[in-house]
CSV table of C-alpha atoms and ligand atoms in Angstrom, one decimal:
chain,number,residue,atom,x,y,z
D,76,MET,CA,7.7,31.6,-8.8
D,77,ALA,CA,6.0,30.6,-5.6
D,78,LEU,CA,3.4,27.4,-6.0
D,79,ASN,CA,0.5,28.5,-4.0
D,80,ARG,CA,-1.6,26.2,-5.2
D,81,ALA,CA,-2.2,22.6,-4.8
D,82,MET,CA,-0.9,20.2,-7.5
D,83,ILE,CA,-3.2,16.8,-7.2
D,84,PHE,CA,-1.5,14.1,-8.9
D,85,LEU,CA,-4.2,11.8,-10.3
D,86,GLY,CA,-3.7,8.1,-11.3
D,87,PRO,CA,-4.2,4.1,-11.2
D,88,PRO,CA,-1.6,2.1,-8.9
D,89,GLY,CA,1.6,2.3,-10.5
D,90,ALA,CA,1.1,5.3,-13.0
D,91,GLY,CA,3.9,7.2,-11.6
D,92,LYS,CA,2.8,9.6,-9.5
D,93,GLY,CA,4.6,9.4,-6.1
D,94,THR,CA,8.1,8.8,-8.4
D,95,GLN,CA,6.7,12.1,-10.0
D,96,ALA,CA,5.3,14.0,-6.9
D,97,ASN,CA,8.4,13.4,-5.4
D,98,ARG,CA,10.9,15.0,-8.1
D,99,ALA,CA,8.2,18.0,-8.0
D,100,ALA,CA,8.5,18.6,-4.6
D,101,LYS,CA,12.1,18.7,-4.4
D,102,ARG,CA,11.7,20.9,-7.8
D,103,TYR,CA,9.1,23.6,-6.1
D,104,GLY,CA,10.0,23.0,-2.5
D,105,VAL,CA,6.8,22.3,-1.4
D,106,PRO,CA,6.1,18.9,0.4
D,107,HIS,CA,4.9,16.0,-0.9
D,108,LEU,CA,1.8,14.3,0.3
D,109,SER,CA,1.1,11.1,-0.4
D,110,THR,CA,-2.1,10.2,1.8
D,111,GLY,CA,-0.8,6.3,0.8
D,112,ASP,CA,2.5,7.2,2.5
D,113,MET,CA,0.8,9.0,5.8
D,114,LEU,CA,-1.3,5.9,6.1
D,115,ARG,CA,1.1,3.3,5.9
D,116,GLU,CA,3.0,5.2,8.7
D,117,ALA,CA,0.3,5.1,10.7
D,118,VAL,CA,-0.5,0.8,10.2
D,119,ALA,CA,3.1,0.7,10.9
D,120,GLN,CA,3.1,2.9,14.3
D,121,GLY,CA,-0.1,0.7,15.2
D,122,THR,CA,-2.2,3.9,16.1
D,123,GLU,CA,-5.8,3.8,16.1
D,124,LEU,CA,-5.5,5.3,12.4
D,125,GLY,CA,-3.9,2.7,11.7
D,126,ARG,CA,-5.4,-0.1,12.7
D,127,LEU,CA,-8.5,0.9,11.3
D,128,ALA,CA,-7.2,1.3,7.5
D,129,LYS,CA,-5.0,-2.0,7.7
D,130,PRO,CA,-7.5,-4.3,6.5
D,131,LEU,CA,-9.2,-1.9,3.9
D,132,MET,CA,-6.0,-1.5,2.5
D,133,GLU,CA,-4.7,-4.9,2.7
D,134,ARG,CA,-8.1,-6.0,0.7
D,135,GLY,CA,-7.1,-3.7,-1.8
D,136,GLU,CA,-10.1,-1.2,-0.5
D,137,LEU,CA,-10.4,2.9,-0.1
D,138,VAL,CA,-10.3,4.1,3.8
D,139,PRO,CA,-13.1,5.9,4.4
D,140,ASP,CA,-13.5,9.7,3.5
D,141,ASN,CA,-13.8,11.0,6.6
D,142,ILE,CA,-10.8,9.3,8.2
D,143,VAL,CA,-9.0,10.4,5.2
D,144,MET,CA,-10.0,14.2,5.0
D,145,GLY,CA,-9.2,14.4,9.3
D,146,MET,CA,-5.3,12.9,8.5
D,147,VAL,CA,-5.1,15.2,5.3
D,148,GLU,CA,-6.1,18.4,7.3
D,149,GLU,CA,-3.7,17.6,10.0
D,150,ARG,CA,-1.0,17.8,8.4
D,151,LEU,CA,-2.1,20.6,6.1
D,152,ALA,CA,-2.1,22.5,9.2
D,153,ARG,CA,2.0,22.0,9.6
D,154,PRO,CA,3.9,25.6,8.8
D,155,ASP,CA,5.7,24.0,5.7
D,156,SER,CA,2.2,23.5,3.4
D,157,ALA,CA,1.8,27.2,3.7
D,158,GLN,CA,3.5,28.1,-0.1
D,159,GLY,CA,1.7,25.0,-1.3
D,160,PHE,CA,1.9,21.0,-1.5
D,161,ILE,CA,1.8,18.6,-3.8
D,162,PHE,CA,-1.3,15.3,-3.5
D,163,ASP,CA,-0.1,12.1,-4.6
D,164,GLY,CA,-3.0,9.6,-4.1
D,165,PHE,CA,-5.5,12.3,-3.0
D,166,PRO,CA,-8.6,12.8,-3.4
D,167,ARG,CA,-9.4,9.6,-4.5
D,168,THR,CA,-13.1,10.3,-4.2
D,169,VAL,CA,-15.7,13.0,-5.0
D,170,PRO,CA,-16.5,14.2,-1.3
D,171,GLN,CA,-12.8,14.0,-1.1
D,172,ALA,CA,-12.4,16.9,-3.7
D,173,GLU,CA,-15.6,18.3,-2.3
D,174,GLN,CA,-14.0,18.9,0.7
D,175,LEU,CA,-10.8,20.1,-0.7
D,176,ASP,CA,-12.0,22.7,-2.7
D,177,LYS,CA,-13.3,24.1,1.0
D,178,ILE,CA,-9.9,23.6,2.8
D,179,MET,CA,-8.4,25.8,-0.6
D,180,VAL,CA,-10.9,28.7,0.3
D,181,ARG,CA,-10.4,28.8,3.6
D,182,ARG,CA,-6.9,28.5,3.0
D,183,GLY,CA,-6.5,31.6,0.4
D,184,LEU,CA,-5.1,29.0,-2.0
D,185,GLY,CA,-5.9,29.6,-5.5
D,186,LYS,CA,-7.5,26.7,-8.2
D,187,PRO,CA,-5.6,23.2,-8.0
D,188,LEU,CA,-3.5,22.3,-10.5
D,189,VAL,CA,-5.0,18.6,-11.8
D,190,VAL,CA,-2.5,15.7,-13.5
D,191,GLU,CA,-4.2,12.9,-14.7
D,192,PHE,CA,-1.5,10.0,-15.2
D,193,HIS,CA,-2.7,8.1,-18.5
D,194,VAL,CA,-0.6,4.5,-18.4
D,195,SER,CA,-2.0,1.4,-19.8
D,196,SER,CA,-3.2,-1.9,-17.2
D,197,GLU,CA,-0.6,-4.1,-18.0
D,198,THR,CA,2.2,-1.6,-17.8
D,199,LEU,CA,0.7,-0.5,-14.2
D,200,LEU,CA,0.9,-4.1,-13.6
D,201,HIS,CA,4.5,-5.0,-14.4
D,202,ARG,CA,5.8,-2.1,-13.0
D,203,VAL,CA,3.5,-2.2,-9.4
D,204,SER,CA,5.6,-6.3,-9.3
D,205,GLY,CA,8.7,-4.9,-10.0
D,206,ARG,CA,8.7,-1.9,-7.6
D,207,TRP,CA,10.8,-1.9,-4.5
D,208,THR,CA,10.5,0.8,-2.0
D,209,CYS,CA,13.0,1.9,0.9
D,210,SER,CA,11.9,1.2,4.5
D,211,VAL,CA,13.9,4.2,5.6
D,212,GLY,CA,13.8,7.3,3.0
D,213,GLY,CA,10.9,6.0,1.1
D,214,GLU,CA,13.0,6.1,-2.5
D,215,THR,CA,11.4,4.1,-4.9
D,216,TYR,CA,13.1,1.4,-7.7
D,217,ASN,CA,11.8,-0.8,-9.7
D,218,ILE,CA,13.8,-3.9,-10.7
D,219,TYR,CA,13.1,-3.7,-14.5
D,220,GLU,CA,12.9,-0.1,-15.2
D,221,ARG,CA,15.7,1.9,-12.2
D,222,PRO,CA,17.2,-1.1,-10.4
D,223,PRO,CA,19.2,-0.2,-7.5
D,224,LYS,CA,23.0,-0.2,-7.9
D,225,VAL,CA,23.4,-2.9,-5.1
D,226,PRO,CA,20.1,-5.4,-5.2
D,227,GLY,CA,17.7,-4.8,-2.0
D,228,ILE,CA,19.9,-1.7,-0.7
D,229,CYS,CA,19.4,1.9,-1.4
D,230,ASP,CA,21.1,3.7,-3.1
D,231,VAL,CA,20.3,6.7,-1.2
D,232,ASP,CA,20.7,6.5,2.4
D,233,GLY,CA,21.7,2.4,2.2
D,234,GLY,CA,18.3,1.9,3.4
D,235,LYS,CA,16.4,-2.4,3.2
D,236,LEU,CA,14.6,-2.1,0.2
D,237,ILE,CA,11.0,-4.0,1.2
D,238,GLN,CA,7.9,-4.4,-1.0
D,239,ARG,CA,4.6,-3.7,0.0
D,240,THR,CA,2.1,-6.0,0.7
D,241,ASP,CA,-0.6,-4.7,-1.2
D,242,ASP,CA,1.6,-5.3,-4.5
D,243,SER,CA,0.2,-8.4,-5.1
D,244,ALA,CA,-1.4,-9.4,-8.5
D,245,ASP,CA,-4.7,-9.9,-6.6
D,246,ILE,CA,-4.7,-7.1,-4.6
D,247,VAL,CA,-3.6,-4.9,-7.2
D,248,ARG,CA,-6.3,-6.2,-9.2
D,249,GLU,CA,-8.9,-4.9,-6.4
D,250,ARG,CA,-7.2,-1.5,-6.3
D,251,LEU,CA,-7.6,-0.7,-10.0
D,252,ALA,CA,-10.9,-1.8,-9.8
D,253,ALA,CA,-11.4,0.5,-6.8
D,254,TYR,CA,-9.3,3.0,-9.5
D,255,ASP,CA,-12.4,2.4,-11.9
D,256,ARG,CA,-15.5,2.7,-9.3
D,257,LYS,CA,-14.4,5.8,-7.0
D,258,THR,CA,-10.9,7.7,-8.4
D,259,LYS,CA,-11.9,7.4,-12.4
D,260,PRO,CA,-14.5,10.0,-12.2
D,261,LEU,CA,-12.5,12.4,-10.6
D,262,ALA,CA,-11.2,13.3,-13.6
D,263,ASP,CA,-14.8,14.4,-14.8
D,264,TYR,CA,-14.9,16.7,-11.9
D,265,TYR,CA,-11.7,18.3,-12.2
D,266,ARG,CA,-12.3,18.7,-16.2
D,267,GLN,CA,-15.5,20.5,-15.3
D,268,HIS,CA,-13.6,22.7,-13.4
D,269,GLY,CA,-11.5,23.6,-15.9
D,270,VAL,CA,-8.2,22.5,-14.2
D,271,LEU,CA,-7.3,19.2,-15.4
D,272,GLU,CA,-4.3,18.1,-17.6
D,273,THR,CA,-3.1,15.3,-18.6
D,274,VAL,CA,0.3,13.3,-19.5
D,275,ASP,CA,1.3,10.6,-21.5
D,276,GLY,CA,2.5,7.9,-18.0
D,277,SER,CA,3.8,5.0,-20.2
D,278,LYS,CA,7.0,7.4,-21.1
D,279,GLY,CA,10.2,6.8,-19.1
D,280,VAL,CA,10.4,9.0,-16.0
D,281,GLU,CA,12.3,11.5,-17.4
D,282,GLU,CA,10.0,12.3,-20.4
D,283,VAL,CA,7.6,12.1,-17.7
D,284,SER,CA,9.1,14.9,-15.9
D,285,ARG,CA,9.7,17.2,-19.0
D,286,ALA,CA,5.9,16.9,-19.8
D,287,LEU,CA,5.1,17.9,-16.2
D,288,ASN,CA,7.5,20.8,-16.0
D,289,GLU,CA,5.6,22.0,-19.2
D,290,ILE,CA,2.3,21.8,-17.8
D,291,PHE,CA,3.4,23.6,-15.0
D,292,ALA,CA,5.1,26.4,-17.0
D,293,ARG,CA,1.9,26.5,-19.1
D,294,ALA,CA,-0.3,27.4,-15.4
D,295,ALA,CA,1.9,29.5,-14.1
D,296,GLY,CA,1.5,31.4,-17.4
D,297,ARG,CA,-2.0,31.4,-17.1
D,298,ASP,CA,-2.2,32.2,-13.8
D,299,GLY,CA,1.0,34.1,-12.7
D,300,HIS,CA,1.8,31.7,-10.1
D,301,LEU,CA,2.3,27.7,-10.8
P,203,AP5,P1,-1.1,4.5,-2.2
P,203,AP5,O1,-0.4,4.4,-1.7
P,203,AP5,O2,-1.5,6.1,-3.1
P,203,AP5,O3,-1.3,3.6,-3.7
P,203,AP5,P2,-1.9,4.0,-5.3
P,203,AP5,O4,-2.3,4.9,-5.7
P,203,AP5,O5,-2.1,2.3,-5.5
P,203,AP5,O6,-0.1,4.2,-6.3
P,203,AP5,P3,1.0,3.6,-5.9
P,203,AP5,O7,2.0,3.9,-4.9
P,203,AP5,O8,0.7,2.3,-6.1
P,203,AP5,O9,1.7,4.2,-7.1
P,203,AP5,P4,2.4,5.3,-7.8
P,203,AP5,O10,1.3,6.1,-8.9
P,203,AP5,O11,2.7,6.2,-6.6
P,203,AP5,O12,3.3,4.6,-8.6
P,203,AP5,P5,5.1,5.1,-8.3
P,203,AP5,O13,6.0,6.1,-8.3
P,203,AP5,O14,5.3,4.2,-7.1
P,203,AP5,O15,-3.1,3.7,-1.7
P,203,AP5,C1,-2.1,2.6,-0.9
P,203,AP5,C2,-3.8,2.7,-0.3
P,203,AP5,O16,-4.1,3.5,0.6
P,203,AP5,C3,-5.2,2.4,-1.5
P,203,AP5,O17,-5.7,1.2,-2.0
P,203,AP5,C4,-6.4,2.5,-0.3
P,203,AP5,O18,-6.5,1.5,0.6
P,203,AP5,C5,-4.9,3.7,0.5
P,203,AP5,N1,-5.4,5.2,0.3
P,203,AP5,C6,-4.6,6.2,0.1
P,203,AP5,N2,-5.3,7.6,-0.1
P,203,AP5,C7,-6.4,7.3,-0.1
P,203,AP5,C8,-7.1,8.0,0.0
P,203,AP5,N3,-7.3,9.4,-0.6
P,203,AP5,N4,-8.5,7.8,0.3
P,203,AP5,C9,-9.1,6.2,0.7
P,203,AP5,N5,-8.0,5.5,0.8
P,203,AP5,C10,-6.4,6.2,0.5
P,203,AP5,O19,5.8,4.2,-9.3
P,203,AP5,C11,5.2,2.7,-9.4
P,203,AP5,C12,6.7,1.4,-10.0
P,203,AP5,O20,7.1,2.2,-11.3
P,203,AP5,C13,7.9,1.9,-9.5
P,203,AP5,O21,8.7,0.6,-9.2
P,203,AP5,C14,8.8,3.2,-9.8
P,203,AP5,O22,9.9,2.9,-10.1
P,203,AP5,C15,7.9,2.6,-11.3
P,203,AP5,N6,7.8,4.1,-12.4
P,203,AP5,C16,7.4,4.8,-11.9
P,203,AP5,N7,7.3,6.0,-12.7
P,203,AP5,C17,7.7,5.3,-14.0
P,203,AP5,C18,8.2,5.4,-15.2
P,203,AP5,N8,7.7,6.5,-15.8
P,203,AP5,N9,8.1,4.6,-16.4
P,203,AP5,C19,9.0,3.5,-15.8
P,203,AP5,N10,8.6,2.8,-14.5
P,203,AP5,C20,8.1,4.0,-13.4
């Protein structure tokens, strides 16, 4: 069954959006589009966009909507997203969501399916403090919950594992505050549009995946496409 829509994973830092988006993208054969990963790549490459985004990301603030929208539109123009895609970390403000709606109409794609991840602040802080990411393929580990077989080395491609510079406790608190101020209102926006689902993101990775698959199956039964 074709995905033919945008799936949006909404949730605070450390909620497990990236982990689940990666799994779901493989399952449904569509791209996993993380605006955080795109911005980190721009920073690493030292592009103009990266130079603009770097200080904001280091402070845990959001990057301005116009910059993010330009980046997303450019990414969606690639042929691999013609059959749908999974967004992780986007949209993050109501204006971003409104602009995405217009893009979806232009592309003739159905309504998005939005899943909000619920996780306590205590669990979020614990997860983020234990996160290590592969510097080559981007696979994510957690030293408490899902450690690599060899410390510091990715199980998948042998890449070196690194910690994100914005994962320090004080910056994570800033990111959580930005989430509460600017991103949480999106849940109401999508609820009013009748497309919001929620998942208990505090469960284990497999259990959350199963819950998401049930949500996708229910949506497919309702709309005829996922
Ligand atoms: P971004 O990269 O999007 O970060 P985030 O939204 O803060 O989310 P995280 O990547 O921290 O968490 P996650 O939910 O993906 O969790 P993960 O799966 O890794 O954004 C970074 C910055 O970029 C922003 O602060 C902003 O400046 C900028 N930005 C990005 N998008 C933007 C936009 N649209 N507009 C404006 N600015 C933007 O899991 C976390 C850890 O927990 C991992 O170690 C993982 O292994 C573990 N884990 C995951 N699931 C489970 C589970 N079920 N049980 C136990 N452990 C788990």
